[in-house]
mmCIF file of C-alpha atoms in Angstrom:
data_model
loop_
_atom_site.group_PDB
_atom_site.id
_atom_site.type_symbol
_atom_site.label_atom_id
_atom_site.label_comp_id
_atom_site.label_asym_id
_atom_site.label_seq_id
_atom_site.Cartn_x
_atom_site.Cartn_y
_atom_site.Cartn_z
ATOM 1 C CA MET S 955 3.250 -47.439 -115.376
ATOM 2 C CA SER S 956 -0.450 -46.718 -114.688
ATOM 3 C CA VAL S 957 -2.715 -50.011 -113.867
ATOM 4 C CA LYS S 958 -5.622 -49.148 -117.491
ATOM 5 C CA GLY S 959 -9.036 -48.213 -116.534
ATOM 6 C CA GLY S 960 -8.314 -47.923 -112.443
ATOM 7 C CA LEU S 961 -5.311 -46.819 -110.057
ATOM 8 C CA SER S 962 -1.931 -47.225 -110.135
ATOM 9 C CA ARG S 963 -0.283 -49.330 -108.448
ATOM 10 C CA LYS S 964 1.065 -46.373 -105.976
ATOM 11 C CA SER S 965 -1.935 -44.944 -105.315
ATOM 12 C CA LEU S 966 -3.350 -48.477 -104.467
ATOM 13 C CA PHE S 967 -0.695 -49.149 -101.635
ATOM 14 C CA LEU S 968 -1.284 -45.564 -100.263
ATOM 15 C CA PHE S 969 -4.942 -46.136 -100.367
ATOM 16 C CA ALA S 970 -4.201 -49.612 -98.300
ATOM 17 C CA GLY S 971 -1.804 -48.089 -95.741
ATOM 18 C CA VAL S 972 -4.078 -45.181 -95.081
ATOM 19 C CA LEU S 973 -7.527 -48.110 -94.004
ATOM 20 C CA LEU S 974 -5.431 -49.444 -91.912
ATOM 21 C CA ALA S 975 -3.478 -47.037 -90.141
ATOM 22 C CA GLY S 976 -7.195 -45.634 -90.042
ATOM 23 C CA VAL S 977 -9.051 -48.526 -88.603
ATOM 24 C CA LEU S 978 -5.803 -49.067 -86.194
ATOM 25 C CA VAL S 979 -6.427 -45.616 -84.996
ATOM 26 C CA ALA S 980 -10.123 -46.451 -84.429
ATOM 27 C CA GLY S 981 -9.477 -49.994 -83.023
ATOM 28 C CA TRP S 982 -7.301 -47.351 -80.155
ATOM 29 C CA LEU S 983 -10.588 -44.841 -78.901
ATOM 30 C CA TRP S 984 -12.724 -47.620 -78.798
ATOM 31 C CA GLN S 985 -10.177 -49.799 -76.647
ATOM 32 C CA PRO S 986 -10.205 -48.193 -72.939
ATOM 33 C CA TRP S 987 -6.450 -46.920 -72.108
ATOM 34 C CA HIS S 988 -4.696 -49.507 -69.946
ATOM 35 C CA ASP S 989 -2.780 -46.452 -67.559
ATOM 36 C CA ALA S 990 -1.627 -48.693 -65.438
ATOM 37 C CA VAL S 991 0.571 -51.897 -64.541
ATOM 38 C CA MET S 992 -0.471 -54.378 -61.603
ATOM 39 C CA THR S 993 2.377 -56.799 -60.365
ATOM 40 C CA VAL S 994 1.660 -59.045 -58.032
ATOM 41 C CA THR S 995 4.243 -62.138 -56.640
ATOM 42 C CA VAL S 996 4.077 -65.041 -54.665
ATOM 43 C CA SER S 997 7.264 -66.842 -52.318
ATOM 44 C CA VAL S 998 7.140 -68.969 -49.646
ATOM 45 C CA SER S 999 9.844 -70.264 -47.333
ATOM 46 C CA THR S 1000 10.547 -73.082 -44.327
ATOM 47 C CA ASP S 1001 12.966 -72.913 -40.913
ATOM 48 C CA GLU S 1002 14.829 -74.523 -43.652
ATOM 49 C CA GLN S 1003 14.314 -72.685 -47.288
ATOM 50 C CA ASN S 1004 15.077 -69.144 -47.964
ATOM 51 C CA PRO S 1005 12.152 -67.271 -49.612
ATOM 52 C CA ALA S 1006 11.551 -68.974 -52.735
ATOM 53 C CA GLU S 1007 9.517 -67.234 -55.672
ATOM 54 C CA VAL S 1008 6.596 -69.655 -57.055
ATOM 55 C CA TYR S 1009 4.806 -67.010 -59.404
ATOM 56 C CA LYS S 1010 4.853 -63.688 -60.545
ATOM 57 C CA ARG S 1011 3.001 -62.231 -63.122
ATOM 58 C CA ALA S 1012 2.146 -57.930 -64.304
ATOM 59 C CA VAL S 1013 -0.616 -57.639 -66.376
ATOM 60 C CA THR S 1014 -2.241 -54.099 -67.540
ATOM 61 C CA PHE S 1015 -5.393 -52.515 -67.120
ATOM 62 C CA SER S 1016 -7.418 -49.228 -67.045
ATOM 63 C CA THR S 1017 -7.883 -47.513 -63.807
ATOM 64 C CA SER S 1018 -11.380 -46.160 -64.856
ATOM 65 C CA LYS S 1019 -12.725 -49.981 -64.872
ATOM 66 C CA GLY S 1020 -10.106 -51.722 -62.302
ATOM 67 C CA SER S 1021 -8.632 -55.213 -63.213
ATOM 68 C CA LYS S 1022 -10.443 -58.438 -63.977
ATOM 69 C CA PRO S 1023 -9.416 -60.517 -61.105
ATOM 70 C CA LEU S 1024 -5.808 -62.559 -61.904
ATOM 71 C CA ARG S 1025 -6.561 -66.387 -60.630
ATOM 72 C CA THR S 1026 -3.882 -68.594 -59.893
ATOM 73 C CA TYR S 1027 -3.042 -72.448 -58.133
ATOM 74 C CA ILE S 1028 0.375 -72.929 -56.840
ATOM 75 C CA PRO S 1029 0.787 -76.758 -55.552
ATOM 76 C CA LEU S 1030 2.109 -77.544 -51.987
ATOM 77 C CA GLU S 1031 2.739 -80.887 -52.399
ATOM 78 C CA GLU S 1032 7.011 -79.976 -52.609
ATOM 79 C CA TRP S 1033 6.066 -78.504 -48.373
ATOM 80 C CA GLU S 1034 3.427 -81.603 -47.386
ATOM 81 C CA GLY S 1035 3.132 -81.825 -43.383
ATOM 82 C CA GLU S 1036 5.814 -78.572 -43.062
ATOM 83 C CA LEU S 1037 4.879 -75.250 -41.674
ATOM 84 C CA LEU S 1038 5.521 -72.738 -44.365
ATOM 85 C CA ARG S 1039 5.838 -69.043 -45.026
ATOM 86 C CA LEU S 1040 3.398 -67.302 -47.571
ATOM 87 C CA ASP S 1041 4.440 -63.797 -48.875
ATOM 88 C CA ILE S 1042 2.023 -62.228 -51.256
ATOM 89 C CA ARG S 1043 3.661 -58.494 -52.813
ATOM 90 C CA GLY S 1044 1.527 -56.476 -54.802
ATOM 91 C CA LYS S 1045 2.083 -53.329 -56.657
ATOM 92 C CA ILE S 1046 0.312 -51.081 -58.910
ATOM 93 C CA LYS S 1047 2.557 -48.294 -61.355
ATOM 94 C CA SER S 1048 1.716 -46.269 -64.225
ATOM 95 C CA ARG S 1049 1.977 -46.972 -66.798
ATOM 96 C CA GLY S 1050 4.288 -44.764 -69.860
ATOM 97 C CA ASP S 1051 3.539 -41.558 -68.621
ATOM 98 C CA ALA S 1052 0.194 -41.851 -67.006
ATOM 99 C CA LYS S 1053 -1.004 -40.131 -63.925
ATOM 100 C CA ILE S 1054 -2.502 -42.603 -61.491
ATOM 101 C CA ALA S 1055 -4.332 -42.454 -58.177
ATOM 102 C CA LYS S 1056 -2.974 -44.413 -55.297
ATOM 103 C CA SER S 1057 -4.499 -47.996 -55.592
ATOM 104 C CA PHE S 1058 -3.234 -51.592 -53.641
ATOM 105 C CA VAL S 1059 -2.860 -54.914 -54.870
ATOM 106 C CA ALA S 1060 -6.027 -57.012 -53.185
ATOM 107 C CA CYS S 1061 -6.066 -61.050 -53.480
ATOM 108 C CA SER S 1062 -9.035 -63.547 -52.115
ATOM 109 C CA ALA S 1063 -6.723 -66.821 -50.773
ATOM 110 C CA GLN S 1064 -7.957 -70.496 -50.138
ATOM 111 C CA LEU S 1065 -6.025 -73.904 -49.362
ATOM 112 C CA ILE S 1066 -7.566 -76.519 -50.660
ATOM 113 C CA ASP S 1067 -6.592 -80.017 -49.279
ATOM 114 C CA THR S 1068 -6.716 -83.860 -50.744
ATOM 115 C CA THR S 1069 -10.458 -83.884 -49.494
ATOM 116 C CA GLY S 1070 -11.187 -80.856 -51.399
ATOM 117 C CA THR S 1071 -11.783 -78.925 -48.010
ATOM 118 C CA VAL S 1072 -11.096 -74.619 -49.074
ATOM 119 C CA LYS S 1073 -9.857 -72.738 -45.933
ATOM 120 C CA PRO S 1074 -9.483 -69.138 -46.197
ATOM 121 C CA ILE S 1075 -6.794 -67.684 -45.145
ATOM 122 C CA GLU S 1076 -7.437 -64.197 -42.778
ATOM 123 C CA PHE S 1077 -4.292 -61.835 -43.566
ATOM 124 C CA VAL S 1078 -4.465 -60.031 -40.265
ATOM 125 C CA GLY S 1079 -1.810 -59.063 -37.691
ATOM 126 C CA TRP S 1080 -1.262 -55.849 -34.700
ATOM 127 C CA ARG S 1081 -1.351 -52.545 -35.809
ATOM 128 C CA ASN S 1082 1.030 -50.194 -34.202
ATOM 129 C CA ASP S 1083 0.457 -46.901 -33.288
ATOM 130 C CA GLY S 1084 4.060 -46.375 -33.482
ATOM 131 C CA SER S 1085 4.628 -45.018 -29.439
ATOM 132 C CA LEU S 1086 6.733 -48.590 -28.996
ATOM 133 C CA HIS S 1087 10.087 -48.469 -28.055
ATOM 134 C CA PHE S 1088 10.388 -52.452 -28.274
ATOM 135 C CA HIS S 1089 7.595 -53.141 -31.060
ATOM 136 C CA PRO S 1090 9.028 -51.733 -33.832
ATOM 137 C CA ARG S 1091 7.083 -53.164 -35.986
ATOM 138 C CA SER S 1092 3.541 -54.858 -36.039
ATOM 139 C CA ILE S 1093 3.070 -58.709 -35.152
ATOM 140 C CA GLY S 1094 1.325 -60.521 -38.200
ATOM 141 C CA SER S 1095 0.398 -59.154 -41.039
ATOM 142 C CA LEU S 1096 -2.110 -56.030 -40.818
ATOM 143 C CA ALA S 1097 -4.635 -55.921 -43.878
ATOM 144 C CA PHE S 1098 -7.500 -54.010 -44.895
ATOM 145 C CA VAL S 1099 -10.358 -55.639 -46.160
ATOM 146 C CA ALA S 1100 -11.770 -54.376 -50.034
ATOM 147 C CA PRO S 1101 -15.166 -52.567 -49.793
ATOM 148 C CA LYS S 1102 -18.250 -54.584 -51.989
ATOM 149 C CA GLU S 1103 -17.227 -58.397 -51.236
ATOM 150 C CA GLY S 1104 -18.766 -61.368 -49.681
ATOM 151 C CA ASP S 1105 -17.931 -64.874 -48.385
ATOM 152 C CA SER S 1106 -14.510 -64.736 -49.156
ATOM 153 C CA PRO S 1107 -13.405 -61.394 -49.620
ATOM 154 C CA TYR S 1108 -10.346 -59.303 -50.928
ATOM 155 C CA VAL S 1109 -7.817 -58.174 -49.147
ATOM 156 C CA TYR S 1110 -5.172 -55.573 -48.771
ATOM 157 C CA SER S 1111 -2.448 -53.631 -47.180
ATOM 158 C CA GLU S 1112 -1.063 -50.344 -47.103
ATOM 159 C CA ASN S 1113 2.907 -51.242 -47.785
ATOM 160 C CA GLY S 1114 2.110 -54.381 -50.758
ATOM 161 C CA LEU S 1115 2.771 -57.086 -48.547
ATOM 162 C CA LEU S 1116 0.126 -59.655 -47.268
ATOM 163 C CA TRP S 1117 2.217 -62.964 -44.951
ATOM 164 C CA HIS S 1118 0.504 -65.847 -43.212
ATOM 165 C CA VAL S 1119 2.049 -69.302 -41.405
ATOM 166 C CA LEU S 1120 0.738 -72.500 -42.276
ATOM 167 C CA ARG S 1121 0.354 -75.794 -41.729
ATOM 168 C CA VAL S 1122 0.401 -77.612 -45.561
ATOM 169 C CA PRO S 1123 -1.900 -80.499 -45.663
ATOM 170 C CA LYS S 1124 -1.637 -83.587 -48.026
ATOM 171 C CA GLN S 1125 -1.752 -82.644 -51.300
ATOM 172 C CA GLY S 1126 -2.305 -78.981 -50.638
ATOM 173 C CA THR S 1127 -3.146 -76.146 -53.139
ATOM 174 C CA LEU S 1128 -3.330 -72.481 -53.069
ATOM 175 C CA ARG S 1129 -6.213 -70.888 -55.210
ATOM 176 C CA ILE S 1130 -5.524 -67.045 -54.783
ATOM 177 C CA ASN S 1131 -7.192 -64.140 -56.681
ATOM 178 C CA PHE S 1132 -6.097 -61.018 -57.013
ATOM 179 C CA LYS S 1133 -7.747 -57.728 -57.845
ATOM 180 C CA SER S 1134 -6.913 -54.058 -58.174
ATOM 181 C CA VAL S 1135 -8.603 -51.577 -55.361
ATOM 182 C CA MET S 1136 -9.026 -47.538 -55.890
ATOM 183 C CA GLN S 1137 -8.039 -45.177 -53.725
ATOM 184 C CA ASN S 1138 -11.474 -43.379 -55.133
ATOM 185 C CA GLU S 1139 -13.798 -46.745 -54.290
ATOM 186 C CA LEU S 1140 -12.773 -46.413 -50.077
ATOM 187 C CA LYS S 1141 -14.931 -44.426 -48.395
ATOM 188 C CA GLY S 1142 -13.839 -42.920 -45.062
ATOM 189 C CA ASP S 1143 -11.449 -44.394 -43.318
ATOM 190 C CA PRO S 1144 -10.905 -48.088 -43.090
ATOM 191 C CA LYS S 1145 -10.204 -50.109 -40.500
ATOM 192 C CA PRO S 1146 -8.029 -52.950 -40.769
ATOM 193 C CA SER S 1147 -9.033 -56.672 -39.614
ATOM 194 C CA VAL S 1148 -7.056 -57.320 -36.814
ATOM 195 C CA PRO S 1149 -6.910 -60.662 -34.312
ATOM 196 C CA GLY S 1150 -10.073 -61.498 -32.615
ATOM 197 C CA ALA S 1151 -9.659 -64.615 -30.558
ATOM 198 C CA ARG S 1152 -12.360 -63.586 -28.627
ATOM 199 C CA VAL S 1153 -14.860 -62.619 -30.721
ATOM 200 C CA GLU S 1154 -17.098 -64.926 -29.798
ATOM 201 C CA TRP S 1155 -16.333 -65.626 -26.284
ATOM 202 C CA ARG S 1156 -19.457 -65.816 -23.563
ATOM 203 C CA LEU S 1157 -19.107 -67.648 -20.665
ATOM 204 C CA ARG S 1158 -21.860 -70.074 -20.384
ATOM 205 C CA SER S 1159 -24.531 -69.500 -17.391
ATOM 206 C CA ASN S 1160 -24.820 -73.188 -16.201
ATOM 207 C CA PRO S 1161 -20.865 -74.314 -16.827
ATOM 208 C CA SER S 1162 -20.601 -78.253 -17.878
ATOM 209 C CA GLN S 1163 -18.521 -80.895 -16.267
ATOM 210 C CA THR S 1164 -17.246 -82.878 -19.047
ATOM 211 C CA ARG S 1165 -15.382 -85.382 -16.511
ATOM 212 C CA THR S 1166 -16.653 -86.900 -13.568
ATOM 213 C CA GLU S 1167 -13.731 -86.484 -11.218
ATOM 214 C CA ARG S 1168 -13.398 -83.473 -9.302
ATOM 215 C CA PRO S 1169 -10.525 -81.536 -10.767
ATOM 216 C CA PRO S 1170 -7.716 -79.799 -8.654
ATOM 217 C CA ASP S 1171 -7.556 -76.719 -6.840
ATOM 218 C CA VAL S 1172 -5.325 -74.346 -8.199
ATOM 219 C CA PHE S 1173 -3.841 -71.509 -6.745
ATOM 220 C CA ILE S 1174 -1.273 -68.635 -8.043
ATOM 221 C CA TYR S 1175 0.721 -67.152 -4.764
ATOM 222 C CA LEU S 1176 2.368 -64.178 -6.989
ATOM 223 C CA ILE S 1177 5.675 -62.318 -4.794
ATOM 224 C CA ASP S 1178 5.683 -59.103 -6.740
ATOM 225 C CA ALA S 1179 9.461 -57.935 -6.619
ATOM 226 C CA LEU S 1180 11.123 -61.174 -5.471
ATOM 227 C CA ARG S 1181 14.493 -61.956 -6.485
ATOM 228 C CA ALA S 1182 15.057 -65.437 -7.776
ATOM 229 C CA ASP S 1183 18.484 -65.043 -6.787
ATOM 230 C CA HIS S 1184 17.904 -64.224 -3.623
ATOM 231 C CA LEU S 1185 15.641 -67.613 -2.269
ATOM 232 C CA GLY S 1186 17.934 -69.899 -1.090
ATOM 233 C CA CYS S 1187 16.339 -72.432 -3.824
ATOM 234 C CA TYR S 1188 18.002 -70.869 -5.888
ATOM 235 C CA GLY S 1189 21.992 -70.869 -4.892
ATOM 236 C CA TYR S 1190 20.877 -68.056 -2.237
ATOM 237 C CA SER S 1191 23.845 -68.435 0.133
ATOM 238 C CA ARG S 1192 21.768 -66.313 3.648
ATOM 239 C CA PRO S 1193 18.622 -68.221 4.816
ATOM 240 C CA THR S 1194 16.189 -65.522 3.408
ATOM 241 C CA SER S 1195 13.538 -68.478 2.339
ATOM 242 C CA PRO S 1196 12.980 -71.405 4.653
ATOM 243 C CA ASN S 1197 9.501 -72.149 4.372
ATOM 244 C CA THR S 1198 9.589 -71.316 0.006
ATOM 245 C CA ASP S 1199 12.764 -73.749 0.445
ATOM 246 C CA ARG S 1200 10.862 -76.952 1.961
ATOM 247 C CA PHE S 1201 7.935 -76.473 -0.169
ATOM 248 C CA ALA S 1202 10.418 -76.121 -3.213
ATOM 249 C CA ARG S 1203 11.872 -79.531 -2.020
ATOM 250 C CA GLU S 1204 8.609 -80.904 -2.363
ATOM 251 C CA ALA S 1205 7.855 -78.931 -6.143
ATOM 252 C CA VAL S 1206 8.534 -78.256 -9.723
ATOM 253 C CA LEU S 1207 11.629 -75.842 -9.587
ATOM 254 C CA TYR S 1208 11.341 -74.238 -12.642
ATOM 255 C CA GLU S 1209 14.937 -72.472 -13.369
ATOM 256 C CA GLN S 1210 14.728 -70.512 -16.625
ATOM 257 C CA ALA S 1211 11.305 -68.115 -16.068
ATOM 258 C CA HIS S 1212 10.654 -65.038 -17.312
ATOM 259 C CA ALA S 1213 8.559 -62.625 -16.696
ATOM 260 C CA ALA S 1214 7.209 -60.925 -20.021
ATOM 261 C CA SER S 1215 7.692 -56.806 -18.816
ATOM 262 C CA ARG S 1216 10.048 -54.460 -16.880
ATOM 263 C CA TRP S 1217 6.557 -53.938 -15.225
ATOM 264 C CA THR S 1218 3.988 -55.230 -12.770
ATOM 265 C CA ARG S 1219 0.671 -54.579 -14.574
ATOM 266 C CA ALA S 1220 2.106 -55.835 -18.185
ATOM 267 C CA SER S 1221 3.842 -59.576 -16.416
ATOM 268 C CA VAL S 1222 0.351 -59.811 -14.836
ATOM 269 C CA ALA S 1223 -1.239 -59.589 -17.812
ATOM 270 C CA THR S 1224 0.238 -61.322 -19.548
ATOM 271 C CA LEU S 1225 0.682 -64.658 -16.597
ATOM 272 C CA LEU S 1226 -3.346 -64.536 -16.307
ATOM 273 C CA THR S 1227 -4.565 -64.095 -20.504
ATOM 274 C CA GLY S 1228 -0.849 -66.310 -21.609
ATOM 275 C CA LEU S 1229 0.121 -63.331 -24.086
ATOM 276 C CA TYR S 1230 2.586 -61.348 -24.545
ATOM 277 C CA PRO S 1231 1.697 -57.600 -23.885
ATOM 278 C CA SER S 1232 2.102 -56.896 -28.121
ATOM 279 C CA ALA S 1233 -0.741 -58.907 -27.920
ATOM 280 C CA HIS S 1234 -3.375 -57.765 -24.942
ATOM 281 C CA SER S 1235 -1.869 -54.083 -25.560
ATOM 282 C CA VAL S 1236 -1.255 -53.749 -21.820
ATOM 283 C CA MET S 1237 2.285 -52.421 -22.583
ATOM 284 C CA HIS S 1238 3.698 -49.130 -20.225
ATOM 285 C CA LYS S 1239 1.460 -46.446 -20.318
ATOM 286 C CA LYS S 1240 -0.044 -45.456 -17.023
ATOM 287 C CA THR S 1241 -3.432 -45.448 -18.439
ATOM 288 C CA ASP S 1242 -3.181 -48.611 -19.950
ATOM 289 C CA LYS S 1243 -5.978 -51.193 -19.345
ATOM 290 C CA LEU S 1244 -6.784 -55.051 -20.185
ATOM 291 C CA ALA S 1245 -9.547 -54.810 -22.142
ATOM 292 C CA GLU S 1246 -12.436 -57.545 -22.587
ATOM 293 C CA TRP S 1247 -11.449 -59.781 -25.402
ATOM 294 C CA PRO S 1248 -8.419 -61.078 -24.133
ATOM 295 C CA VAL S 1249 -9.594 -65.018 -22.383
ATOM 296 C CA MET S 1250 -8.054 -64.516 -19.389
ATOM 297 C CA LEU S 1251 -7.276 -67.833 -16.387
ATOM 298 C CA SER S 1252 -10.129 -66.918 -14.616
ATOM 299 C CA GLU S 1253 -12.497 -66.861 -16.754
ATOM 300 C CA ALA S 1254 -11.611 -70.237 -18.747
ATOM 301 C CA LEU S 1255 -11.867 -71.934 -15.097
ATOM 302 C CA LYS S 1256 -15.043 -70.342 -13.712
ATOM 303 C CA GLU S 1257 -16.769 -71.533 -17.440
ATOM 304 C CA ALA S 1258 -14.835 -75.304 -16.054
ATOM 305 C CA GLY S 1259 -17.778 -75.003 -13.012
ATOM 306 C CA TYR S 1260 -14.081 -73.149 -10.506
ATOM 307 C CA ARG S 1261 -14.842 -70.316 -7.736
ATOM 308 C CA THR S 1262 -12.965 -67.851 -8.798
ATOM 309 C CA CYS S 1263 -11.301 -65.254 -6.063
ATOM 310 C CA SER S 1264 -8.622 -63.121 -6.495
ATOM 311 C CA ILE S 1265 -6.358 -60.609 -3.596
ATOM 312 C CA VAL S 1266 -4.443 -57.971 -4.581
ATOM 313 C CA THR S 1267 -1.896 -55.948 -2.578
ATOM 314 C CA ASN S 1268 -0.534 -53.655 -5.656
ATOM 315 C CA SER S 1269 -2.890 -51.147 -7.135
ATOM 316 C CA HIS S 1270 -1.734 -52.271 -10.953
ATOM 317 C CA VAL S 1271 -3.713 -55.203 -10.478
ATOM 318 C CA THR S 1272 -7.252 -54.015 -9.647
ATOM 319 C CA GLU S 1273 -10.932 -53.956 -11.163
ATOM 320 C CA ALA S 1274 -9.703 -50.616 -12.815
ATOM 321 C CA PHE S 1275 -7.559 -52.203 -14.985
ATOM 322 C CA GLY S 1276 -9.633 -54.629 -16.192
ATOM 323 C CA PHE S 1277 -8.132 -57.640 -13.286
ATOM 324 C CA ASP S 1278 -11.618 -58.986 -12.762
ATOM 325 C CA GLN S 1279 -12.756 -60.320 -14.824
ATOM 326 C CA GLY S 1280 -14.209 -63.498 -14.073
ATOM 327 C CA VAL S 1281 -13.560 -62.962 -10.608
ATOM 328 C CA ASP S 1282 -16.197 -63.943 -8.070
ATOM 329 C CA VAL S 1283 -14.463 -62.468 -5.152
ATOM 330 C CA PHE S 1284 -11.983 -59.957 -5.445
ATOM 331 C CA LYS S 1285 -10.612 -57.846 -2.950
ATOM 332 C CA SER S 1286 -8.308 -55.469 -2.949
ATOM 333 C CA GLY S 1287 -5.886 -53.243 -0.200
ATOM 334 C CA ASN S 1288 -2.575 -51.743 -1.425
ATOM 335 C CA LEU S 1289 0.989 -52.791 0.198
ATOM 336 C CA ARG S 1290 -1.205 -55.088 2.370
ATOM 337 C CA THR S 1291 0.436 -57.639 4.067
ATOM 338 C CA PRO S 1292 0.945 -60.605 3.565
ATOM 339 C CA ASP S 1293 -1.172 -61.656 6.706
ATOM 340 C CA TRP S 1294 -4.379 -59.499 5.469
ATOM 341 C CA VAL S 1295 -4.078 -61.179 2.348
ATOM 342 C CA ASN S 1296 -3.999 -64.403 3.726
ATOM 343 C CA SER S 1297 -7.087 -64.397 6.129
ATOM 344 C CA ARG S 1298 -9.080 -62.757 3.113
ATOM 345 C CA ALA S 1299 -7.750 -65.840 1.186
ATOM 346 C CA ALA S 1300 -9.094 -68.470 4.234
ATOM 347 C CA GLU S 1301 -12.209 -66.869 4.685
ATOM 348 C CA PHE S 1302 -13.276 -67.412 0.783
ATOM 349 C CA LEU S 1303 -12.163 -70.853 1.402
ATOM 350 C CA ALA S 1304 -14.009 -71.440 4.227
ATOM 351 C CA ALA S 1305 -17.267 -70.117 2.707
ATOM 352 C CA GLN S 1306 -16.932 -72.989 0.129
ATOM 353 C CA ASP S 1307 -18.135 -76.191 -0.881
ATOM 354 C CA ARG S 1308 -16.122 -78.706 -1.071
ATOM 355 C CA SER S 1309 -17.074 -80.366 -4.140
ATOM 356 C CA HIS S 1310 -16.472 -77.697 -6.127
ATOM 357 C CA PRO S 1311 -12.888 -76.839 -7.131
ATOM 358 C CA VAL S 1312 -11.036 -73.153 -6.616
ATOM 359 C CA PHE S 1313 -9.282 -70.881 -8.543
ATOM 360 C CA VAL S 1314 -7.535 -68.480 -5.875
ATOM 361 C CA TYR S 1315 -4.347 -65.444 -7.148
ATOM 362 C CA LEU S 1316 -3.121 -64.241 -4.436
ATOM 363 C CA HIS S 1317 -0.636 -61.133 -4.806
ATOM 364 C CA THR S 1318 1.335 -59.917 -1.825
ATOM 365 C CA VAL S 1319 4.541 -57.080 -2.373
ATOM 366 C CA GLU S 1320 6.346 -57.803 0.734
ATOM 367 C CA PRO S 1321 9.942 -57.690 -1.106
ATOM 368 C CA HIS S 1322 8.910 -54.216 -2.597
ATOM 369 C CA SER S 1323 10.222 -50.789 -1.559
ATOM 370 C CA PRO S 1324 9.304 -49.294 0.767
ATOM 371 C CA TYR S 1325 11.711 -50.971 2.192
ATOM 372 C CA ALA S 1326 10.330 -51.567 6.497
ATOM 373 C CA PRO S 1327 10.764 -55.182 7.725
ATOM 374 C CA GLU S 1328 9.925 -56.361 11.030
ATOM 375 C CA PRO S 1329 12.534 -55.491 13.403
ATOM 376 C CA GLU S 1330 13.859 -59.086 14.021
ATOM 377 C CA THR S 1331 14.312 -58.969 10.628
ATOM 378 C CA PHE S 1332 17.106 -56.093 10.689
ATOM 379 C CA ARG S 1333 18.867 -57.941 13.483
ATOM 380 C CA ARG S 1334 19.007 -60.619 11.882
ATOM 381 C CA PHE S 1335 20.480 -59.448 8.729
ATOM 382 C CA ASP S 1336 21.686 -55.675 8.954
ATOM 383 C CA ARG S 1337 23.367 -55.393 12.532
ATOM 384 C CA GLY S 1338 24.158 -51.691 12.052
ATOM 385 C CA PHE S 1339 23.869 -49.247 9.151
ATOM 386 C CA GLU S 1340 25.495 -45.905 9.311
ATOM 387 C CA GLY S 1341 24.540 -44.871 5.748
ATOM 388 C CA SER S 1342 22.002 -41.943 4.331
ATOM 389 C CA CYS S 1343 19.572 -44.328 2.567
ATOM 390 C CA ASP S 1344 17.298 -46.110 4.834
ATOM 391 C CA GLY S 1345 14.635 -48.354 2.506
ATOM 392 C CA SER S 1346 12.044 -45.178 2.908
ATOM 393 C CA VAL S 1347 10.203 -44.160 0.614
ATOM 394 C CA GLU S 1348 11.607 -40.615 1.259
ATOM 395 C CA ALA S 1349 15.281 -41.650 1.736
ATOM 396 C CA LEU S 1350 14.416 -43.444 -1.950
ATOM 397 C CA ARG S 1351 13.264 -40.259 -3.433
ATOM 398 C CA LYS S 1352 16.079 -38.409 -2.397
ATOM 399 C CA VAL S 1353 18.708 -40.532 -4.021
ATOM 400 C CA GLY S 1354 16.439 -40.579 -6.974
ATOM 401 C CA TRP S 1355 15.129 -43.545 -9.425
ATOM 402 C CA ILE S 1356 17.183 -43.052 -12.072
ATOM 403 C CA ARG S 1357 21.148 -43.756 -11.797
ATOM 404 C CA PRO S 1358 20.843 -43.294 -7.796
ATOM 405 C CA LYS S 1359 23.048 -41.489 -5.564
ATOM 406 C CA LEU S 1360 24.339 -44.599 -3.531
ATOM 407 C CA THR S 1361 26.644 -46.130 -1.443
ATOM 408 C CA THR S 1362 28.395 -49.532 -1.378
ATOM 409 C CA GLU S 1363 27.081 -49.072 2.404
ATOM 410 C CA ASP S 1364 23.457 -47.878 1.173
ATOM 411 C CA ILE S 1365 23.281 -50.188 -1.698
ATOM 412 C CA GLN S 1366 24.244 -53.682 0.598
ATOM 413 C CA HIS S 1367 21.560 -52.225 3.947
ATOM 414 C CA LEU S 1368 19.072 -52.019 1.077
ATOM 415 C CA ILE S 1369 19.336 -55.680 -0.099
#
């Protein structure tokens, strides 16, 4: 049946269908093709609470134009006053059969407190070059700064994870913005944002005293390779340390103290900076040296008005490896005796104005190999020896440093 003077009903429906399809096709052609999906999740955790997901969202976007910034607010009242770990994960994958270039999810995060103060969250960590056997992962969240950003930069990580630990203020809120970063936006070799504890540190030319009384003198007397359990004050049966024992009775004796490393250079770098080897980067290589950015104890005390002195008898803690920073008088003599160290210290102290405090670092190596004590010490602790290893450099090399071939008598003699 046809409509009088016009199209049939069947033809009318067909025309409408074709028109609608044309509109859809035109809209599809005019709209940018969304060929990627950006997914972000935010989780928080504490010492007592396992990670809990507090935000998740997935958005599609065109890689040719990039994603529009995605913003979210996350209230933190539930964790007020607590230490909170924030984990942000982001990934970008192709949509459907589309092929996309490598890309990253970048974020800009701020912490807002009850006063409205905005504090940027810095995702920074240490890069691991892969050579460290006992630190298989980076410490902290290594972040790269996205290009073309202003005061509040977007950062991203190569593995899609950023994390940070913060103390939650009163009525604290997280404000986080996300966006995509495409590989073709990155120029050259991007450099990670790394800790800059000393970026703005400069020694003042005229140290100021904020207190009227004279600060105490500070001495560190380090005896290299000395075992605590071979001292009388730590329970050793033989009278090896009468002077140290006498001093310990009038001092504070620490029963739990551990070196940060198994060798001198890394351990002393930790002692004088307060940083773990993974932070100050003096690890296990013979070429490792202390960089300028860590603030050494000598530098901090010099700024506070101290006169500083270091006298060392181990070649691993000399000027060549950066241990003279902030030191007014530095003297080194490899394997010299404690008498040599003490006399140099006495010379330094005699030359000082007593109104100014001093910091003196003394590093001796008497218990270190090679083992060549004075005859009177031999007679006191070793009455007769017929073994093969007398403790000399030649004898120690002969038995080997790894799993040395020593008899029980050899070991007792060396002890």
